[in-house]
């Protein structure tokens, strides 16, 4: 994707993959982060993809092939969905909102084409049409931040409120750090992006880079497909069932794994937050190996400098790693803050069935 029109703003510093095309910051990353947290900033997320689904069967069809309960989705209600492979591994993730005529899907940069290809392959005789809207751009604000005049759609992140029919592998909703900040995505015409940002600035907001968005995402333990997922990721490991997976809907690809791991418990890995030693003024890169002594126990997925927490990271660890253990990342000490519990059981899990012990006499040979 070509660079955003807002990259011409004074002080703009280009972001790296997976956020190429927009600004990491505009010269004052910590000030931008505080402003976003306080509802006084707008973030250029115009590298995100936008997919539309229209037609009479759109919601029942999406309901049948994704992780989310969508066939009764009311217009204007924000949710999110995952597309899983047959083994329950995450292939695509999208923010979802319907306006009564169109279901809008907001995806990671560079993934819209892949999502459209999958959806097209599943159409069969359904009355649906799938398209990509490259003429639209995404802006981000705090939920209590500025209003983007002229926006086509406003999506409010449901994270971390555990949806009806879902489960959580982390703390109660009211104790979750995500309860302190909620992001909102706005869709605007791409040609109107500079004017929309300027209007928000005129109303008292400032332009913030994607580093600010990422810092608040990490601080609220919000998983991101482009960062926390690899080819083995199942949603239980990231506590993603709470907002993206419905446990009481019909069959869809990957459902068997979702149900089995929920019922039996113990996903193989778990998401955690790492508080990194900041005395060296360096941070590891995403993908860095995490060690416990001489043993490799996981990888870093996201790294930020938070204006209050300092250098912190999200990481995926082996579930069995002692949550009290001090770990190391490229020589830096890293203390853990538990996100997904090491016990590996979601709320509402059915009680285990007592199995009768086999009678030894039945196995005796004459």
Short mmCIF file of C-alpha atoms in Angstrom, two decimals:
data_model
loop_
_atom_site.label_atom_id
_atom_site.label_comp_id
_atom_site.label_asym_id
_atom_site.label_seq_id
_atom_site.Cartn_x
_atom_site.Cartn_y
_atom_site.Cartn_z
CA UNK A 1 0.00 0.00 0.00
CA UNK A 2 1.22 3.51 -0.78
CA UNK A 3 2.03 5.91 2.02
CA UNK A 4 -0.83 7.73 3.71
CA UNK A 5 -1.48 11.35 2.78
CA UNK A 6 -0.87 12.16 6.46
CA UNK A 7 2.77 11.12 6.10
CA UNK A 8 3.37 14.59 4.66
CA UNK A 9 2.66 16.14 8.07
CA UNK A 10 5.56 17.80 9.84
CA UNK A 11 7.52 15.43 12.07
CA UNK A 12 6.03 12.23 10.62
CA UNK A 13 8.29 9.21 11.13
CA UNK A 14 7.38 6.13 9.10
CA UNK A 15 6.26 3.00 10.94
CA UNK A 16 7.76 -0.40 10.21
CA UNK A 17 6.02 -3.66 9.29
CA UNK A 18 3.18 -4.52 9.93
CA UNK A 19 2.25 -0.82 10.02
CA UNK A 20 4.06 0.38 6.91
CA UNK A 21 2.37 3.27 5.16
CA UNK A 22 1.42 5.30 8.23
CA UNK A 23 3.37 7.27 10.83
CA UNK A 24 4.88 5.68 13.92
CA UNK A 25 4.77 9.11 15.51
CA UNK A 26 4.90 12.82 14.67
CA UNK A 27 7.88 13.75 16.80
CA UNK A 28 6.41 13.46 20.31
CA UNK A 29 5.46 9.82 20.88
CA UNK A 30 4.86 10.07 24.64
CA UNK A 31 2.76 13.21 24.35
CA UNK A 32 0.78 11.58 21.56
CA UNK A 33 0.19 8.50 23.71
CA UNK A 34 -1.06 10.51 26.67
CA UNK A 35 -3.34 12.54 24.42
CA UNK A 36 -4.85 9.38 22.93
CA UNK A 37 -5.42 7.90 26.37
CA UNK A 38 -7.17 11.10 27.46
CA UNK A 39 -9.41 11.20 24.39
CA UNK A 40 -7.58 14.09 22.72
CA UNK A 41 -5.99 12.40 19.70
CA UNK A 42 -6.75 10.82 16.34
CA UNK A 43 -4.56 8.06 14.86
CA UNK A 44 -3.96 7.36 11.18
CA UNK A 45 -4.75 3.67 10.64
CA UNK A 46 -5.40 4.06 6.94
CA UNK A 47 -3.21 1.04 6.13
CA UNK A 48 -5.92 -1.26 7.55
CA UNK A 49 -8.06 -3.21 5.08
CA UNK A 50 -11.81 -2.80 4.59
CA UNK A 51 -14.00 -5.64 3.27
CA UNK A 52 -17.75 -5.43 2.65
CA UNK A 53 -20.36 -8.18 2.50
CA UNK A 54 -23.79 -7.41 1.08
CA UNK A 55 -26.83 -9.48 0.20
CA UNK A 56 -29.81 -10.97 1.98
CA UNK A 57 -27.85 -13.94 3.39
CA UNK A 58 -24.78 -12.01 4.57
CA UNK A 59 -25.22 -12.43 8.34
CA UNK A 60 -26.43 -16.03 8.39
CA UNK A 61 -23.62 -16.91 5.97
CA UNK A 62 -20.88 -15.22 8.02
CA UNK A 63 -22.39 -16.83 11.12
CA UNK A 64 -21.93 -20.28 9.55
CA UNK A 65 -18.26 -19.90 8.55
CA UNK A 66 -16.70 -17.81 11.33
CA UNK A 67 -16.28 -17.98 15.10
CA UNK A 68 -18.85 -15.32 15.95
CA UNK A 69 -22.63 -15.40 16.49
CA UNK A 70 -23.75 -13.07 13.69
CA UNK A 71 -27.10 -14.20 12.33
CA UNK A 72 -28.99 -11.85 14.67
CA UNK A 73 -26.45 -9.00 14.74
CA UNK A 74 -28.30 -5.72 15.14
CA UNK A 75 -27.33 -2.70 13.01
CA UNK A 76 -24.73 -0.55 14.73
CA UNK A 77 -23.56 -3.24 17.19
CA UNK A 78 -19.78 -3.73 17.19
CA UNK A 79 -18.25 -7.19 17.47
CA UNK A 80 -15.33 -9.14 16.01
CA UNK A 81 -14.83 -12.50 14.33
CA UNK A 82 -12.09 -15.00 13.57
CA UNK A 83 -11.64 -17.29 10.60
CA UNK A 84 -10.04 -20.52 11.77
CA UNK A 85 -8.40 -23.38 9.91
CA UNK A 86 -9.70 -26.95 10.38
CA UNK A 87 -7.46 -27.33 13.45
CA UNK A 88 -8.81 -24.20 15.16
CA UNK A 89 -5.78 -22.04 14.37
CA UNK A 90 -6.35 -18.36 13.65
CA UNK A 91 -6.16 -17.47 9.94
CA UNK A 92 -7.97 -14.11 9.85
CA UNK A 93 -9.40 -11.61 12.33
CA UNK A 94 -11.76 -8.74 11.62
CA UNK A 95 -13.71 -6.04 13.39
CA UNK A 96 -17.37 -6.44 12.42
CA UNK A 97 -20.31 -4.04 12.24
CA UNK A 98 -23.48 -4.12 10.15
CA UNK A 99 -25.48 -1.07 9.06
CA UNK A 100 -28.64 -2.91 8.01
CA UNK A 101 -27.55 -3.33 4.39
CA UNK A 102 -23.80 -4.01 4.51
CA UNK A 103 -21.57 -5.92 6.90
CA UNK A 104 -18.26 -4.10 7.27
CA UNK A 105 -15.08 -6.01 8.11
CA UNK A 106 -11.94 -4.11 9.14
CA UNK A 107 -8.78 -6.19 8.86
CA UNK A 108 -5.04 -6.01 9.29
CA UNK A 109 -2.96 -4.32 6.60
CA UNK A 110 -2.31 -6.65 3.69
CA UNK A 111 -4.82 -9.32 4.73
CA UNK A 112 -8.01 -8.09 3.05
CA UNK A 113 -7.27 -9.92 -0.21
CA UNK A 114 -6.72 -13.22 1.61
CA UNK A 115 -9.92 -12.82 3.59
CA UNK A 116 -11.88 -12.00 0.44
CA UNK A 117 -10.43 -15.05 -1.32
CA UNK A 118 -11.57 -17.30 1.52
CA UNK A 119 -15.04 -15.75 1.62
CA UNK A 120 -15.42 -16.08 -2.14
CA UNK A 121 -14.52 -19.77 -1.90
CA UNK A 122 -17.34 -20.32 0.60
CA UNK A 123 -20.17 -18.54 -1.24
CA UNK A 124 -21.76 -21.54 -3.00
CA UNK A 125 -25.43 -20.63 -3.60
CA UNK A 126 -25.67 -17.97 -0.90
CA UNK A 127 -27.07 -14.55 -1.79
CA UNK A 128 -23.97 -12.54 -0.90
CA UNK A 129 -21.46 -10.27 -2.58
CA UNK A 130 -17.97 -9.67 -1.21
CA UNK A 131 -15.80 -6.68 -2.02
CA UNK A 132 -12.69 -4.74 -0.99
CA UNK A 133 -12.99 -0.98 -0.39
CA UNK A 134 -9.61 0.56 -1.13
CA UNK A 135 -11.37 3.92 -1.44
CA UNK A 136 -11.92 3.97 2.32
CA UNK A 137 -9.47 4.72 5.13
CA UNK A 138 -9.51 4.01 8.87
CA UNK A 139 -8.95 6.52 11.68
CA UNK A 140 -8.64 5.55 15.34
CA UNK A 141 -9.66 7.42 18.49
CA UNK A 142 -10.45 6.70 22.10
CA UNK A 143 -14.11 5.77 22.62
CA UNK A 144 -14.51 9.04 24.53
CA UNK A 145 -12.42 10.96 22.03
CA UNK A 146 -13.29 13.26 19.13
CA UNK A 147 -16.09 12.53 16.71
CA UNK A 148 -15.00 12.10 13.09
CA UNK A 149 -17.50 14.10 11.07
CA UNK A 150 -18.61 12.50 7.82
CA UNK A 151 -17.53 8.96 8.83
CA UNK A 152 -19.45 6.13 7.17
CA UNK A 153 -19.10 3.73 10.09
CA UNK A 154 -18.03 3.87 13.74
CA UNK A 155 -16.82 0.61 15.32
CA UNK A 156 -16.26 0.53 19.09
CA UNK A 157 -13.94 -2.19 20.30
CA UNK A 158 -15.84 -4.68 22.52
CA UNK A 159 -12.62 -5.69 24.31
CA UNK A 160 -12.45 -6.88 27.08
CA UNK A 161 -16.13 -7.41 27.92
CA UNK A 162 -16.88 -11.13 27.85
CA UNK A 163 -19.76 -11.53 25.42
CA UNK A 164 -22.80 -13.72 26.18
CA UNK A 165 -22.00 -17.26 25.09
CA UNK A 166 -18.26 -16.68 25.40
CA UNK A 167 -15.64 -17.40 28.07
CA UNK A 168 -12.53 -15.81 29.51
CA UNK A 169 -9.13 -17.20 30.45
CA UNK A 170 -8.07 -14.05 32.28
CA UNK A 171 -9.45 -11.68 34.94
CA UNK A 172 -13.02 -10.47 35.41
CA UNK A 173 -14.08 -7.76 33.00
CA UNK A 174 -14.10 -5.02 35.66
CA UNK A 175 -10.61 -6.02 36.88
CA UNK A 176 -9.14 -6.21 33.39
CA UNK A 177 -6.82 -3.31 32.41
CA UNK A 178 -8.77 -3.10 29.17
CA UNK A 179 -11.68 -1.67 31.15
CA UNK A 180 -9.64 1.56 31.44
CA UNK A 181 -9.43 2.34 27.72
CA UNK A 182 -11.48 1.49 24.64
CA UNK A 183 -10.54 2.18 21.04
CA UNK A 184 -12.85 3.24 18.23
CA UNK A 185 -12.36 2.85 14.48
CA UNK A 186 -13.92 5.22 11.94
CA UNK A 187 -14.28 4.68 8.19
CA UNK A 188 -13.90 7.74 5.97
CA UNK A 189 -13.39 8.30 2.28
CA UNK A 190 -9.65 8.03 1.61
CA UNK A 191 -9.65 11.30 -0.29
CA UNK A 192 -11.19 12.96 2.79
CA UNK A 193 -8.57 11.61 5.21
CA UNK A 194 -6.54 14.85 5.57
CA UNK A 195 -9.70 16.93 6.01
CA UNK A 196 -11.13 14.52 8.59
CA UNK A 197 -7.90 14.61 10.61
CA UNK A 198 -7.75 18.42 10.38
CA UNK A 199 -11.36 18.71 11.56
CA UNK A 200 -10.55 16.57 14.61
CA UNK A 201 -7.54 18.77 15.32
CA UNK A 202 -9.73 21.83 15.00
CA UNK A 203 -11.98 20.33 17.69
CA UNK A 204 -9.04 20.06 20.11
CA UNK A 205 -7.43 16.73 19.20
CA UNK A 206 -3.90 16.14 18.04
CA UNK A 207 -2.57 13.76 15.43
CA UNK A 208 -0.92 10.69 16.97
CA UNK A 209 1.11 7.89 15.42
CA UNK A 210 0.50 4.17 15.48
CA UNK A 211 3.04 3.80 18.34
CA UNK A 212 0.51 5.47 20.61
CA UNK A 213 -2.24 3.07 19.49
CA UNK A 214 0.04 0.08 20.03
CA UNK A 215 1.14 1.23 23.48
CA UNK A 216 -2.45 1.39 24.69
CA UNK A 217 -3.31 -1.90 23.00
CA UNK A 218 -0.47 -3.69 24.76
CA UNK A 219 -1.32 -2.07 28.10
CA UNK A 220 -4.88 -3.39 27.76
CA UNK A 221 -3.67 -6.91 26.79
CA UNK A 222 -5.56 -6.72 23.52
CA UNK A 223 -4.37 -9.43 21.06
CA UNK A 224 -3.58 -8.42 17.50
CA UNK A 225 -3.53 -10.86 14.61
CA UNK A 226 -0.43 -9.33 13.00
CA UNK A 227 1.54 -9.56 16.26
CA UNK A 228 0.34 -12.22 18.67
CA UNK A 229 -0.56 -14.93 16.14
CA UNK A 230 1.66 -17.45 14.42
CA UNK A 231 0.87 -20.59 12.45
CA UNK A 232 -0.01 -22.50 15.65
CA UNK A 233 -2.13 -19.95 17.51
CA UNK A 234 -5.51 -21.00 18.88
CA UNK A 235 -7.69 -18.26 20.45
CA UNK A 236 -7.66 -19.77 23.96
CA UNK A 237 -3.95 -18.98 24.25
CA UNK A 238 -4.61 -15.24 23.85
CA UNK A 239 -7.83 -14.98 25.91
CA UNK A 240 -9.47 -14.07 22.60
CA UNK A 241 -12.59 -16.15 23.14
CA UNK A 242 -13.98 -13.42 25.41
CA UNK A 243 -14.84 -11.13 22.49
CA UNK A 244 -14.27 -13.10 19.26
CA UNK A 245 -15.66 -16.63 19.76
CA UNK A 246 -19.17 -17.78 20.61
CA UNK A 247 -19.33 -21.20 22.26
CA UNK A 248 -23.02 -21.88 21.78
CA UNK A 249 -23.41 -21.59 18.00
CA UNK A 250 -23.51 -24.24 15.31
CA UNK A 251 -20.71 -25.92 13.46
CA UNK A 252 -18.00 -23.92 11.67
CA UNK A 253 -14.49 -24.71 10.57
CA UNK A 254 -12.22 -25.19 13.59
CA UNK A 255 -15.10 -25.50 16.08
CA UNK A 256 -14.02 -28.98 17.20
CA UNK A 257 -10.73 -27.62 18.53
CA UNK A 258 -12.46 -24.65 20.17
CA UNK A 259 -14.90 -26.94 21.98
CA UNK A 260 -12.35 -29.60 22.91
CA UNK A 261 -9.80 -27.22 24.41
CA UNK A 262 -12.54 -25.33 26.26
CA UNK A 263 -14.02 -28.55 27.68
CA UNK A 264 -10.76 -30.30 28.53
CA UNK A 265 -8.75 -27.17 29.32
CA UNK A 266 -5.03 -26.50 29.16
CA UNK A 267 -4.15 -24.75 25.88
CA UNK A 268 -0.46 -25.41 25.15
CA UNK A 269 0.63 -21.77 25.44
CA UNK A 270 -0.47 -18.63 27.23
CA UNK A 271 -0.28 -14.88 26.65
CA UNK A 272 1.49 -12.86 29.32
CA UNK A 273 2.73 -9.32 29.81
CA UNK A 274 6.44 -8.85 30.41
CA UNK A 275 7.81 -5.89 32.35
CA UNK A 276 11.25 -5.37 30.87
CA UNK A 277 14.36 -4.04 32.56
CA UNK A 278 14.61 -0.51 31.21
CA UNK A 279 18.00 0.39 32.69
CA UNK A 280 19.82 -0.35 29.43
CA UNK A 281 17.50 1.90 27.39
CA UNK A 282 17.07 -0.85 24.80
CA UNK A 283 14.15 -3.12 24.00
CA UNK A 284 13.98 -6.45 22.16
CA UNK A 285 12.28 -6.79 18.82
CA UNK A 286 9.06 -8.77 18.32
CA UNK A 287 9.98 -12.38 17.73
CA UNK A 288 12.80 -12.36 20.28
CA UNK A 289 13.32 -15.60 22.18
CA UNK A 290 12.39 -15.75 25.87
CA UNK A 291 14.56 -17.81 28.19
CA UNK A 292 14.08 -19.31 31.65
CA UNK A 293 17.60 -20.11 32.64
CA UNK A 294 18.98 -22.22 29.81
CA UNK A 295 15.54 -23.22 28.53
CA UNK A 296 13.68 -21.51 25.69
CA UNK A 297 10.10 -20.93 26.85
CA UNK A 298 8.45 -18.56 24.37
CA UNK A 299 8.68 -15.52 22.14
CA UNK A 300 7.99 -11.82 22.36
CA UNK A 301 5.08 -10.71 20.17
CA UNK A 302 4.68 -6.95 20.81
CA UNK A 303 7.03 -4.42 22.44
CA UNK A 304 6.19 -0.83 23.43
CA UNK A 305 7.31 1.97 25.71
CA UNK A 306 4.30 2.95 27.76
CA UNK A 307 4.20 6.40 29.32
CA UNK A 308 3.47 4.94 32.79
CA UNK A 309 4.46 1.26 32.65
CA UNK A 310 7.79 1.83 30.88
CA UNK A 311 9.10 -0.85 28.49
CA UNK A 312 6.57 -3.69 28.37
CA UNK A 313 5.82 -6.53 25.98
CA UNK A 314 3.22 -9.10 25.20
CA UNK A 315 4.62 -12.59 24.89
CA UNK A 316 3.43 -16.11 24.23
CA UNK A 317 4.91 -18.64 26.66
CA UNK A 318 4.64 -22.33 27.27
CA UNK A 319 1.69 -22.75 29.60
CA UNK A 320 3.78 -24.66 32.15
CA UNK A 321 6.19 -21.75 32.79
CA UNK A 322 6.09 -20.71 36.45
CA UNK A 323 4.24 -17.34 36.52
CA UNK A 324 6.50 -16.18 39.36
CA UNK A 325 9.71 -16.88 37.44
CA UNK A 326 11.90 -14.02 36.22
CA UNK A 327 12.65 -14.57 32.55
CA UNK A 328 15.19 -13.04 30.22
CA UNK A 329 14.93 -11.64 26.71
CA UNK A 330 18.20 -10.97 24.88
CA UNK A 331 19.91 -10.49 28.25
CA UNK A 332 17.18 -8.25 29.70
CA UNK A 333 15.37 -9.34 32.85
CA UNK A 334 11.62 -9.71 32.35
CA UNK A 335 9.01 -10.07 35.09
CA UNK A 336 5.66 -11.63 34.28
CA UNK A 337 2.14 -10.27 34.74
CA UNK A 338 -0.38 -13.05 34.20
CA UNK A 339 -2.95 -12.64 31.44
CA UNK A 340 -4.03 -16.19 30.59
CA UNK A 341 -3.96 -18.32 33.73
CA UNK A 342 -1.43 -21.18 33.77
CA UNK A 343 -4.23 -23.53 34.91
CA UNK A 344 -5.67 -23.12 31.42
CA UNK A 345 -9.40 -23.28 32.19
CA UNK A 346 -12.02 -20.89 30.88
CA UNK A 347 -14.99 -19.68 32.89
CA UNK A 348 -18.20 -21.68 32.52
CA UNK A 349 -16.32 -24.85 31.69
CA UNK A 350 -18.53 -27.90 32.21
CA UNK A 351 -17.57 -29.97 35.25
CA UNK A 352 -15.45 -33.03 34.44
CA UNK A 353 -17.38 -36.25 34.23
CA UNK A 354 -16.54 -38.87 36.82
CA UNK A 355 -15.52 -42.02 35.04
CA UNK A 356 -16.06 -45.35 36.83
CA UNK A 357 -12.87 -47.25 37.51
CA UNK A 358 -12.52 -50.42 35.46
CA UNK A 359 -13.09 -53.68 37.33
CA UNK A 360 -9.73 -55.50 37.43
CA UNK A 361 -11.56 -58.82 37.38
CA UNK A 362 -12.81 -58.13 33.90
CA UNK A 363 -9.23 -57.99 32.62
CA UNK A 364 -8.05 -61.13 34.36
CA UNK A 365 -6.95 -63.95 32.18
CA UNK A 366 -8.09 -67.46 33.09
#
